[in-house]
Short mmCIF file of C-alpha atoms and ligand atoms in Angstrom, two decimals:
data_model
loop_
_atom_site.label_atom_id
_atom_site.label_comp_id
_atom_site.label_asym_id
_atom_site.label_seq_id
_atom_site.Cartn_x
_atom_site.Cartn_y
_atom_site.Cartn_z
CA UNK A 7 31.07 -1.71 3.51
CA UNK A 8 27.89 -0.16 1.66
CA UNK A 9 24.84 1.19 3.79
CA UNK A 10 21.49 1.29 2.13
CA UNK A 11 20.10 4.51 0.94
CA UNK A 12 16.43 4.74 1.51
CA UNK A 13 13.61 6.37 -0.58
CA UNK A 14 9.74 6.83 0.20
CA UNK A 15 7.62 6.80 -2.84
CA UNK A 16 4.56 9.34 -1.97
CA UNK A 17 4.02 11.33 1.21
CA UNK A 18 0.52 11.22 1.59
CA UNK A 19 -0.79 10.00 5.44
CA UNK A 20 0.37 6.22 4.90
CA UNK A 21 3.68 7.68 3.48
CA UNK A 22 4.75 10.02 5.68
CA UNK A 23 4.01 7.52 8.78
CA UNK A 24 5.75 4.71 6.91
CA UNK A 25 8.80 7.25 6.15
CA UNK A 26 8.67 8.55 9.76
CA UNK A 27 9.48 4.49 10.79
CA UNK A 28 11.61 4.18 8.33
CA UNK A 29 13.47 7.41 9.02
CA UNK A 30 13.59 6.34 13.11
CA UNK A 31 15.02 3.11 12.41
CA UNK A 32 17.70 4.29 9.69
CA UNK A 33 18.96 6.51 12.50
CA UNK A 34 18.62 3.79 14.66
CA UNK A 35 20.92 1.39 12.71
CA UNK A 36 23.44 3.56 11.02
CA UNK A 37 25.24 0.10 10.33
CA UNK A 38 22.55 -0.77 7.89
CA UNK A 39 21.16 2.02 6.77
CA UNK A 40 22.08 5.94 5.71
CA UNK A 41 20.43 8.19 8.44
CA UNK A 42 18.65 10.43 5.54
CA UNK A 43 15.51 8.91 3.92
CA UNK A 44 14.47 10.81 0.81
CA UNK A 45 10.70 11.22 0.72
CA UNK A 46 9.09 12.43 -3.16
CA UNK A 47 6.45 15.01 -1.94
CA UNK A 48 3.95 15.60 -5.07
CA UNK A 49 4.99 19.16 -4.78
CA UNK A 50 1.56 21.35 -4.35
CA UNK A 51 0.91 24.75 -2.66
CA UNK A 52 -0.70 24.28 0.91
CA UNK A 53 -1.92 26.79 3.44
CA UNK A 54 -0.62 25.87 6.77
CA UNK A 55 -4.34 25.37 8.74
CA UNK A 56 -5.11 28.32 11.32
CA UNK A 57 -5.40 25.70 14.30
CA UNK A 58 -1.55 23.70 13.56
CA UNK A 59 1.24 24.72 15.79
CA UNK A 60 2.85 26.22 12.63
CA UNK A 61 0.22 28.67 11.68
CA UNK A 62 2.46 31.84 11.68
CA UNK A 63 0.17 35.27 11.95
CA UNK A 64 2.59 37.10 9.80
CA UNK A 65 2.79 34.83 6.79
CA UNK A 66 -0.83 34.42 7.06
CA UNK A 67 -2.73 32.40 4.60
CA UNK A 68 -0.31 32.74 2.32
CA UNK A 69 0.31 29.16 0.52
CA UNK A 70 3.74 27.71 0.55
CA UNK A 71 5.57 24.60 -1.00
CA UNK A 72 4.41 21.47 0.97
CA UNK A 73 8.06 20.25 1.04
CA UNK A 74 9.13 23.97 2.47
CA UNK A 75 7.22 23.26 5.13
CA UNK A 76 7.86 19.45 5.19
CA UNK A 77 11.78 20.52 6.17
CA UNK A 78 10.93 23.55 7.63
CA UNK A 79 8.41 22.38 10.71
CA UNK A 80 9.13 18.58 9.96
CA UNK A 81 5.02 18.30 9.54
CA UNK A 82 3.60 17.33 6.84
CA UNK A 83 0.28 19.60 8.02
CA UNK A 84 -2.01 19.24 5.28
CA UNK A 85 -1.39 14.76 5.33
CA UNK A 86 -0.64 14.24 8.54
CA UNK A 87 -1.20 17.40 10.99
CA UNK A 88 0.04 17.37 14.47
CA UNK A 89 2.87 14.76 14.32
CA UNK A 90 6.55 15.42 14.15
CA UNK A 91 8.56 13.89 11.76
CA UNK A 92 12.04 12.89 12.22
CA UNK A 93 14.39 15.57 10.68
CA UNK A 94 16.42 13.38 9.04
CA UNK A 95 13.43 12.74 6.40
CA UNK A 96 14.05 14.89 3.61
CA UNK A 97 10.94 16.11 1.15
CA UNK A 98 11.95 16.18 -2.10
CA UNK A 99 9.87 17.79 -5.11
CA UNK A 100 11.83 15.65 -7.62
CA UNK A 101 11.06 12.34 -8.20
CA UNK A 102 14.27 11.50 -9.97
CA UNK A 103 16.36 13.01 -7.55
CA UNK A 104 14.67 11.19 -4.76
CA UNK A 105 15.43 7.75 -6.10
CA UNK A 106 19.00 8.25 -7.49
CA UNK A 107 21.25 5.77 -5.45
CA UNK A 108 18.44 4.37 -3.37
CA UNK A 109 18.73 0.25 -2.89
CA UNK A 110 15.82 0.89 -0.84
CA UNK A 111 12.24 2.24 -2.90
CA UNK A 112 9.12 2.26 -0.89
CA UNK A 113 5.68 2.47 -3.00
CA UNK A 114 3.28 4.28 -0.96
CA UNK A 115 0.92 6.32 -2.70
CA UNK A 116 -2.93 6.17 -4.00
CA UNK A 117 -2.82 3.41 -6.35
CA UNK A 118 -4.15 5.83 -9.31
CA UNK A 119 -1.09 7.62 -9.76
CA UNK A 120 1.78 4.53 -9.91
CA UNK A 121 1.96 4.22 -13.45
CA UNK A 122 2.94 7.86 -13.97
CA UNK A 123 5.48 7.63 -11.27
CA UNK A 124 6.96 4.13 -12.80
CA UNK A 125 7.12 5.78 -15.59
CA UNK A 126 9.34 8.62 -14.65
CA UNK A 127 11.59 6.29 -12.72
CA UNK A 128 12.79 3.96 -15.03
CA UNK A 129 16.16 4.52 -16.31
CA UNK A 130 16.71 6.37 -13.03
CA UNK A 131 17.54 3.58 -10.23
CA UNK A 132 20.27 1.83 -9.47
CA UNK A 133 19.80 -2.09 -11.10
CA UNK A 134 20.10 -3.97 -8.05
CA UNK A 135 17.68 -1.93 -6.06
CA UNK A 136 14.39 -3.25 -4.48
CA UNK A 137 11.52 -2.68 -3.63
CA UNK A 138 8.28 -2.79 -0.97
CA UNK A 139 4.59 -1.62 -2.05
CA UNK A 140 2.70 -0.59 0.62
CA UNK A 141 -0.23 0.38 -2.14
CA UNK A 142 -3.18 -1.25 -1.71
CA UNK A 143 -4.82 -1.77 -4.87
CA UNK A 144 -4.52 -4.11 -7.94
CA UNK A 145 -3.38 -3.38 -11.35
CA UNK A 146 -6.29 -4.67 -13.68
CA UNK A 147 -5.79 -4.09 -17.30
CA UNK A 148 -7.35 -6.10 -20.49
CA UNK A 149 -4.24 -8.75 -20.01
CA UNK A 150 -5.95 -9.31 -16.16
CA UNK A 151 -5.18 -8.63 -13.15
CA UNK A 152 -1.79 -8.38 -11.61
CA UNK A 153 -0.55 -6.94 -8.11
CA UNK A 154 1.14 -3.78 -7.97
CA UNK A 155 4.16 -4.91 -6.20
CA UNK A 156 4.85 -7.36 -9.35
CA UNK A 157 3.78 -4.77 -11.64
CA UNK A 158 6.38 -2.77 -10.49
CA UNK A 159 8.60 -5.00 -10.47
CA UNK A 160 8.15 -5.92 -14.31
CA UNK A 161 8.35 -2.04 -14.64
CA UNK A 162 11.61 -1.14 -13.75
CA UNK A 163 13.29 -4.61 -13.49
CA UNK A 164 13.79 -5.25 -10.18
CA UNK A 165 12.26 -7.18 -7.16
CA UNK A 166 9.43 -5.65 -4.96
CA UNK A 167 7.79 -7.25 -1.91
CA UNK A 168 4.27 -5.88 -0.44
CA UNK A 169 3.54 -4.46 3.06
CA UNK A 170 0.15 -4.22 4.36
CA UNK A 171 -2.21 -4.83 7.49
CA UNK A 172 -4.46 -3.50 10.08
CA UNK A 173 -2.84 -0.03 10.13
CA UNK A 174 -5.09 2.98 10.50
CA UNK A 175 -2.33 5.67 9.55
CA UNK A 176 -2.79 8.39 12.12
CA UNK A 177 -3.19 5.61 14.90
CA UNK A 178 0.57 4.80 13.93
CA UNK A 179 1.76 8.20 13.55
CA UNK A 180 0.86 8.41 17.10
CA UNK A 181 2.75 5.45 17.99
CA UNK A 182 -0.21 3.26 19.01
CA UNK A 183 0.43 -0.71 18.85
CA UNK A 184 -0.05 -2.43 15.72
CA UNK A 185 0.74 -5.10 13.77
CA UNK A 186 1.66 -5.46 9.81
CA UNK A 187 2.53 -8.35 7.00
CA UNK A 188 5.70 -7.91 5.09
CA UNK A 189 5.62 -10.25 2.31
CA UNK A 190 9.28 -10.94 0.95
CA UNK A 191 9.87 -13.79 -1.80
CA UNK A 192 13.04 -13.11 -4.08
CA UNK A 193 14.05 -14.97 -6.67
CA UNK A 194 16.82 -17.59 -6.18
CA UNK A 195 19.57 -15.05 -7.21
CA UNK A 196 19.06 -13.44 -4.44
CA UNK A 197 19.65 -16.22 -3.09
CA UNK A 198 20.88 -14.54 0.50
CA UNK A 199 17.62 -13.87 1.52
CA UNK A 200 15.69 -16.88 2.66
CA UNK A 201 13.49 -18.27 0.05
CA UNK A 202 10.43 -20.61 1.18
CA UNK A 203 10.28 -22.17 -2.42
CA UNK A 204 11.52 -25.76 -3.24
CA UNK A 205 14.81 -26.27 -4.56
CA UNK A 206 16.11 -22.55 -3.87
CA UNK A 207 19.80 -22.66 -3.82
CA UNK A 208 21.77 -22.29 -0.53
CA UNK A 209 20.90 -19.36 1.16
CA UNK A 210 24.42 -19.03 2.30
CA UNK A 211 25.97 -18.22 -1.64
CA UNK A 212 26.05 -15.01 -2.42
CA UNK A 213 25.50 -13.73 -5.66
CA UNK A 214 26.76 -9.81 -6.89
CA UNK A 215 26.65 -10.26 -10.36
CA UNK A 216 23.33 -10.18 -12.68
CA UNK A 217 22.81 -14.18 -14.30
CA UNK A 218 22.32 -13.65 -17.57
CA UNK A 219 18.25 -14.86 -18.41
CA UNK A 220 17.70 -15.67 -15.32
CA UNK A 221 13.92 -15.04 -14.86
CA UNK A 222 11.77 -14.27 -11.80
CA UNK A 223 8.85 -16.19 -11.21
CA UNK A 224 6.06 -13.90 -9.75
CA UNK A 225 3.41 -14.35 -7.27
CA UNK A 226 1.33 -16.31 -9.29
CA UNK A 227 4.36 -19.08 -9.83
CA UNK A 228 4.04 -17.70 -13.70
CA UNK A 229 7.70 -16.67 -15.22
CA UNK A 230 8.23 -13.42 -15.47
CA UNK A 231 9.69 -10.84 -17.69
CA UNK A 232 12.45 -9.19 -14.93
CA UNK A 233 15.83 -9.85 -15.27
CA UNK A 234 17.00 -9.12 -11.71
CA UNK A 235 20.50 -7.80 -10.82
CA UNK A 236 22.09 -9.04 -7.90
CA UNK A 237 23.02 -6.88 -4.80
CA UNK A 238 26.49 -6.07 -4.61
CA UNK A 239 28.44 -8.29 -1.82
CA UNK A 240 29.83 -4.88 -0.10
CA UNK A 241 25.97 -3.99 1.07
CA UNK A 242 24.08 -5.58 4.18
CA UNK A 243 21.89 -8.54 2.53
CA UNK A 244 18.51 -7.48 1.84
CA UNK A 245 16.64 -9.98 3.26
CA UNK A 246 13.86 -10.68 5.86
CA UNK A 247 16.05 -9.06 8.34
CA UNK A 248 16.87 -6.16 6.43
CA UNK A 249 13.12 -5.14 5.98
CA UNK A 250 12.07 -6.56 9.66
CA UNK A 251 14.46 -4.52 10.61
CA UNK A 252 13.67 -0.99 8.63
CA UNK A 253 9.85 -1.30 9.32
CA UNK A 254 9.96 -2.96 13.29
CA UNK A 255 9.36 -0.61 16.02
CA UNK A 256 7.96 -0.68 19.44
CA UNK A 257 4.60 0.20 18.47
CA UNK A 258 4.74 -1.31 14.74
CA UNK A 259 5.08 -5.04 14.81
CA UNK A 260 6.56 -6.88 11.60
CA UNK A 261 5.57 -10.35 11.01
CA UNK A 262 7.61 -12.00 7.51
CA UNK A 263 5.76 -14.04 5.53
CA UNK A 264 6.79 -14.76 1.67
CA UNK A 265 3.23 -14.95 0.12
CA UNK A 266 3.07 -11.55 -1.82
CA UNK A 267 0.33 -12.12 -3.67
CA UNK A 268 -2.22 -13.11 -0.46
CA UNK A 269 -0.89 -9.72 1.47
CA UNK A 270 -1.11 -7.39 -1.62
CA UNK A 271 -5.07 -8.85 -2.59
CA UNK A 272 -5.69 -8.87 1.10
CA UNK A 273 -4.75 -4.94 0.88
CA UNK A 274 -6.39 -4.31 -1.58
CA UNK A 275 -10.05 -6.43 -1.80
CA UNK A 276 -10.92 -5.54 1.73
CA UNK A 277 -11.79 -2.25 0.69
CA UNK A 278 -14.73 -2.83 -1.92
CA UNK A 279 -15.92 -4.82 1.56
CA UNK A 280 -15.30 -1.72 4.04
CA UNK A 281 -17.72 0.01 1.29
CA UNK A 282 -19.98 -2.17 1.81
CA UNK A 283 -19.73 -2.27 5.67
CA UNK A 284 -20.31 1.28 5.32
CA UNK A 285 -23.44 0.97 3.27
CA UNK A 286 -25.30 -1.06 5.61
CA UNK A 287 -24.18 0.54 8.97
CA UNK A 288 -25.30 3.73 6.73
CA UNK A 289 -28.57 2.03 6.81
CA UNK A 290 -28.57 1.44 10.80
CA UNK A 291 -28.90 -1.79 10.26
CA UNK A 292 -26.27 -2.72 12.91
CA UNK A 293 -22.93 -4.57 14.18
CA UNK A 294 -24.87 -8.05 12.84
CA UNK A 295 -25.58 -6.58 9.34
CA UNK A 296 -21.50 -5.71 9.50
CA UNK A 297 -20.12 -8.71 10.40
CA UNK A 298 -21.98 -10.86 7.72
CA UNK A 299 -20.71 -8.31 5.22
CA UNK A 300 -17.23 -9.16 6.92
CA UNK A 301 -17.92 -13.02 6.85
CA UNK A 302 -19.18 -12.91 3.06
CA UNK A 303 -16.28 -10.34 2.08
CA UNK A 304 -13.31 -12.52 3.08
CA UNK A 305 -15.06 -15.57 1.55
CA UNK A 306 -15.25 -13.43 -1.38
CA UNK A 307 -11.44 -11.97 -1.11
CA UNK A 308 -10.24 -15.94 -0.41
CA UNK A 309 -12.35 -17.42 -3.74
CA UNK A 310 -10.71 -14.06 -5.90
CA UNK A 311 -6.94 -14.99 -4.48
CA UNK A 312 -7.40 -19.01 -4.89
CA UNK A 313 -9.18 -18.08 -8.17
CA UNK A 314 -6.82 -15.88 -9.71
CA UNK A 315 -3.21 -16.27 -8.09
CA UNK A 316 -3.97 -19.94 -6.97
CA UNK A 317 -0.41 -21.42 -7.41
CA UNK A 318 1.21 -19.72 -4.79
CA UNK A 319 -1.49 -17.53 -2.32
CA UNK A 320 -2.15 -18.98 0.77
CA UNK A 321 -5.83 -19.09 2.29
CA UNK A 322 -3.82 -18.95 6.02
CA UNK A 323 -2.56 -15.20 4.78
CA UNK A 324 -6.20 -13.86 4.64
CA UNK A 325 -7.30 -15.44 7.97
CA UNK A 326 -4.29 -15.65 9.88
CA UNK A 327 -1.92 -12.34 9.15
CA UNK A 328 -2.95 -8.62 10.22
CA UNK A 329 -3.10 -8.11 5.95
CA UNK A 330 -6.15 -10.44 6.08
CA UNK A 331 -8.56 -10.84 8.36
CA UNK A 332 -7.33 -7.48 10.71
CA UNK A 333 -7.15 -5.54 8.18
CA UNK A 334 -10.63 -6.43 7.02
CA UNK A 335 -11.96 -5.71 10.91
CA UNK A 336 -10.19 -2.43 11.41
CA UNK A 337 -11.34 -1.19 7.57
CA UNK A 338 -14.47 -2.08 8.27
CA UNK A 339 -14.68 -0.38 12.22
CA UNK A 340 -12.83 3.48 10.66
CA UNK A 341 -11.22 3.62 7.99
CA UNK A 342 -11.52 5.89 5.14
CA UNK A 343 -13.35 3.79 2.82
CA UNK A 344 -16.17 2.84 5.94
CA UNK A 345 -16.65 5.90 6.41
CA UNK A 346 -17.06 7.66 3.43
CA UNK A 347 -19.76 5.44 2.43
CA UNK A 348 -21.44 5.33 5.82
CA UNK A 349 -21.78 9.32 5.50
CA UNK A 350 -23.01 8.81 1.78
CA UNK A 351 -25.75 6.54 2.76
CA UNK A 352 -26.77 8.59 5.06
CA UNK A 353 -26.97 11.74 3.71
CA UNK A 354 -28.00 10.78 0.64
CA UNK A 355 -24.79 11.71 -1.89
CA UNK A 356 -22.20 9.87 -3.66
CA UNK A 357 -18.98 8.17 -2.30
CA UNK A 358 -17.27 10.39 -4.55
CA UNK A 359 -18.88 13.52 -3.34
CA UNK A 360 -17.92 12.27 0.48
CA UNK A 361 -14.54 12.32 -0.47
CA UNK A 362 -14.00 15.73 -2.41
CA UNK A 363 -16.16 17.24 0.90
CA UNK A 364 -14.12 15.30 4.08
CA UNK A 365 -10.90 13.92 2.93
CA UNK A 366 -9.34 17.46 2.15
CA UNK A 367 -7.02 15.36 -0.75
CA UNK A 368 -6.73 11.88 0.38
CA UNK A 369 -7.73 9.47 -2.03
CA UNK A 370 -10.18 6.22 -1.64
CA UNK A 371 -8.85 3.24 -3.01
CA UNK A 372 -12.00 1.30 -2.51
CA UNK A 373 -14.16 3.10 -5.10
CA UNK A 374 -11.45 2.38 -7.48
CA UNK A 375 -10.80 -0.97 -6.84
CA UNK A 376 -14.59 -2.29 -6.78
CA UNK A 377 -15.08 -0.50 -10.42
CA UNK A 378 -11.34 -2.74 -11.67
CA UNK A 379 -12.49 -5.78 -9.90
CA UNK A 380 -16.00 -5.70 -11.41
CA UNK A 381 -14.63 -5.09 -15.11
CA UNK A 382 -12.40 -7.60 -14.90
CA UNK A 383 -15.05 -10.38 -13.60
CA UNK A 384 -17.47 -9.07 -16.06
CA UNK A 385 -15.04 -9.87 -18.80
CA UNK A 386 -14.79 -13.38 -17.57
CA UNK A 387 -18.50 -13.57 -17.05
CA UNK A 388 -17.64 -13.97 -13.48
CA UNK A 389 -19.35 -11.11 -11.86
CA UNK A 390 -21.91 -13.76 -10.30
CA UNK A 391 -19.68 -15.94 -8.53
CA UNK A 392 -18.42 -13.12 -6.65
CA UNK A 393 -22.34 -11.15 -5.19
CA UNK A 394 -20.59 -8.39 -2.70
CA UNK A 395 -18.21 -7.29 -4.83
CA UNK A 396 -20.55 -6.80 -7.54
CA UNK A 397 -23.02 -5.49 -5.56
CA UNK A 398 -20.69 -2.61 -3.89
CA UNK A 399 -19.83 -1.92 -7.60
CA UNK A 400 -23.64 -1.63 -8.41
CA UNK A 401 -24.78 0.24 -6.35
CA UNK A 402 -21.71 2.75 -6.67
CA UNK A 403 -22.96 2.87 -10.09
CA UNK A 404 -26.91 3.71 -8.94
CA UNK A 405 -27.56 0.28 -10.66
CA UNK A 406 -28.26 -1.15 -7.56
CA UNK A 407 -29.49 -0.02 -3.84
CA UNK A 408 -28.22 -0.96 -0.21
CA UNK A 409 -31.53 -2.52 0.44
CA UNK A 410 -31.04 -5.09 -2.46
CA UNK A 411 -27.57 -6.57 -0.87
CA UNK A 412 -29.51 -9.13 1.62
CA UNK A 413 -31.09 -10.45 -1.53
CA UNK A 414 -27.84 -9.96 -4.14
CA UNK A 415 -25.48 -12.20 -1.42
CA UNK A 416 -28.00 -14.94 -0.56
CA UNK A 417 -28.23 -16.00 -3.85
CA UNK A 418 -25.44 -17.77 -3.82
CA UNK A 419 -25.14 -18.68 -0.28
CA UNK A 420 -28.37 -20.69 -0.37
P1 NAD B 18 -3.54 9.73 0.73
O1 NAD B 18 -4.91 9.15 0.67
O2 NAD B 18 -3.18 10.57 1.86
O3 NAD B 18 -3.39 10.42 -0.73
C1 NAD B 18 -2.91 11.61 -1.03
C2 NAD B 18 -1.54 11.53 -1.66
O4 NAD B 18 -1.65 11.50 -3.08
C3 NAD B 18 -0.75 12.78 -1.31
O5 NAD B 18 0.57 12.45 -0.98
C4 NAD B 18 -0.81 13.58 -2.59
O6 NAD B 18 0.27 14.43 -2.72
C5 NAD B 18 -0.76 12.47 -3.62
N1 NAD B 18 -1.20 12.90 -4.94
C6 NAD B 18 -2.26 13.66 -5.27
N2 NAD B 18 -2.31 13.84 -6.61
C7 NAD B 18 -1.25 13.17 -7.12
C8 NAD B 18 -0.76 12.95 -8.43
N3 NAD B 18 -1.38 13.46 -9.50
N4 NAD B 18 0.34 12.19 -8.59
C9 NAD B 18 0.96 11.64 -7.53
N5 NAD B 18 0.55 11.81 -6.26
C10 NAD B 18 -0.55 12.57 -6.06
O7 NAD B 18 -2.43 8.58 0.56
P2 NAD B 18 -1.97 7.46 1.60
O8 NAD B 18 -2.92 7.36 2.75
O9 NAD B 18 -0.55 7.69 1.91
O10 NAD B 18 -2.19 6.12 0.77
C11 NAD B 18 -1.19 5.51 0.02
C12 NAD B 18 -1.50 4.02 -0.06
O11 NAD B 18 -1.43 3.48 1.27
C13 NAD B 18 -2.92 3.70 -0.57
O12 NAD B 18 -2.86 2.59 -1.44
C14 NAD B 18 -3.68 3.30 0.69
O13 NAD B 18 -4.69 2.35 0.48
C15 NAD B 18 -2.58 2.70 1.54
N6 NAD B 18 -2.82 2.75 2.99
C16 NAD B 18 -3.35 3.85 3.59
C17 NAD B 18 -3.54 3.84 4.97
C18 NAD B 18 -4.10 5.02 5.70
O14 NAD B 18 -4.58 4.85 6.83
N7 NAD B 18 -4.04 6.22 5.14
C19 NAD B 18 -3.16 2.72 5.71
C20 NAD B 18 -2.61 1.63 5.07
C21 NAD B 18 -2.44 1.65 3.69
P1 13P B 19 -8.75 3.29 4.37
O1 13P B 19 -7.99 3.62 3.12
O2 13P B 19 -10.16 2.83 4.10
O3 13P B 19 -8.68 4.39 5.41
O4 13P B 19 -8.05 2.05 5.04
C1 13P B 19 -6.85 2.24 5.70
C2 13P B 19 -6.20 0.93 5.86
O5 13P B 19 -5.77 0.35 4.89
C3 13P B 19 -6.15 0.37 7.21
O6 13P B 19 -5.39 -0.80 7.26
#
């Protein structure tokens, strides 16, 4: 019998509190899983802060490799100061090295740099591996728009799921309750995992062998390029178990759901909103002002997902799962995109400025995403149907100002 080897993709402070879950429940089911997760560190020269634990008087300021210190302290101090990681996480510099032999790849880095790191990969994972995003972000490119766990997926042939919900990193690294959305929807072949869609084959065959031109129909119910291999028989199923039972923990509920393409938008669109929650709490105008931004937002987000991935997204994802409508709540109350642009408002700079100044090297997806969204409406002559989203974009563009949203978002309420 085969265990699953486990790799984190990105280390940042979503991916080293996803890989310390991960790394506490390998070691707590050595059945399933190998105890040692591999975790790719973007290798870069950090100076352990003067105030962390593992400030050392001697050494100084002198910088040192992040993953030195990663294995050294077990802290990754400049992502995620002041929280232990389990030691059986290893930080590895090389991304090639750090997925060789995993069955197990977890996606969990700024959404900017994924296409860079796909590219590096292929070739270098096993076939039958798969995989979970927990990006938030969507790919948009002149073909459309697509979801990064599918993306992926077409990338380096194999099967990705998406992970995403109400989860403020550092409130999880410190092992406050939460809840999350793992969205898992194989393709037949895999056929031991439980698939919601009509006429799957018995869940009970199992397949270990690749069926020739057998294709994978993606989120949107569209056919798509991957040829998946099958999981060989001698490894645990991966299934809804499998992942429930890598990512479950005390404090870090799992809920399994198989609509991918409602968790990943859900993850991704309610961050041009927490902009925009930002903007007008920048403005003082108040918890009202905030919660009509919510209210229009998740219209907004629900119209884009119906719009664009109709066939298969459900509307009971966005208001019913923690990747929906919690998400949306807790982005909009403190996360990094809210605040950002609260700050800008109110001191009079850019988003972008904001971030260089406070984040100290984590990346805003939000900024991002609104400019990707909006190019890919415009191009349908869209950008009207959806008012927040095009507003957040305008006025991160100086075309438009805060004051003009009350006006921009009636419009088409009325
Ligand atoms: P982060 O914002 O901490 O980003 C910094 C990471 O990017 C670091 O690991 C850094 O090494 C890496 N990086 C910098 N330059 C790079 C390059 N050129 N190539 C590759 N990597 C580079 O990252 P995060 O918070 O872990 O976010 C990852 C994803 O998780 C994002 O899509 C985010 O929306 C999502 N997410 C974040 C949170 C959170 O609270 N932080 C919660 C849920 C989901
Ligand atoms: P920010 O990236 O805006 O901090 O949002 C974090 C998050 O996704 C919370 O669920």
């Amino acid at each position: 019998e085969k265990k699953h080897k486990v790799t984190i993709v990105g280390s940042g402070n979503w991916g080293s509190t996803i890989s310390k879950i991960v790394a506490e429940n390998t070691r707590a089911h050595p059945d399933v899983f190998e105890e040692q997760v591999q975790m790719w560190v973007y290798e870069e020269d950090v100076t352990v802060p003067r105030d962390s634990k593992h400030y050392d008087a001697v050494a100084g300021d002198k910088p040192q490799k992040l993953t030195t210190i990663i294995n050294d302290k077990h802290e990754n101090v400049k992502y995620l100061p002041g929280i232990t990681l389990p030691s059986n996480i290893v930080a590895n510099p090389s991304l090639v090295d750090a997925v060789r032999g995993s069955t197990i790849l977890v996606f969990n880095l700024p959404h900017q740099f994924i296409a860079k790191v796909c590219d590096q990969i292929r070739g270098h994972i096993v076939p039958y591996a798969r995989g979970i995003s927990c990006i938030k972000g969507v790919n948009v490119s002149d073909a459309g728009v697509s979801l990064f766990s599918e993306w992926i997926g077409d990338g380096l042939d194999i099967y990705v799921g998406a992970l995403s919900g109400a989860n403020i990193a550092n409130e999880i690294a410190a092992e406050k309750w939460s809840e999350t959305t793992i969205a898992y929807d194989p393709p037949p072949m895999d056929s031991r995992a439980p698939s919601p869609r009509e006429g799957s084959p018995n869940p009970s065959v199992t397949v270990t062998e690749a069926v020739p031109g057998l294709r994978h129909r993606d989120a949107r119910g569209r056919t798509s390029k991957t040829k998946l291999t099958g999981v060989p028989a001698a490894y645990p199923p991966l299934d809804h178990e499998c992942f429930r039972t890598l990512f479950y923990r005390p404090y870090f509920h799992v809920q399994m759901v198989s609509d991918v393409a409602g968790v990943s938008l859900g993850g991704a669109l309610k961050n041009i909103v927490a902009l925009a929650a930002g903007f007008v709490d920048g403005r003082g105008w108040g918890d009202n002002a905030k919660a009509a931004i919510m209210r229009i937002g998740l219209m907004e987000m629900v119209k884009f997902g119906k719009e664009f991935f109709g066939e298969t997204v459900q509307s009971a994802t966005f208001t019913e799962t923690s990747a929906g409508v919690a998400d949306l709540i807790t982005s909009c109350s403190g996360g990094r995109n809210f605040r950002c642009a609260r700050k800008a408002v109110e001191k009079g700079i850019s988003v972008d400025e904001v971030e260089r100044q406070d984040l100290n090297g984590q990346k805003l997806q939000g900024t991002t995403t609104a400019y990707e969204v909006n190019s890919f409406l415009k191009a349908r002559g869209l950008e009207k149907d959806y008012p927040l989203f095009t507003a957040v974009n305008d006025i991160l563009r100086g075309k438009k100002q805060v004051d003009d949203i009350p006006a921009l978002v009636a419009a088409v309420d009325d």
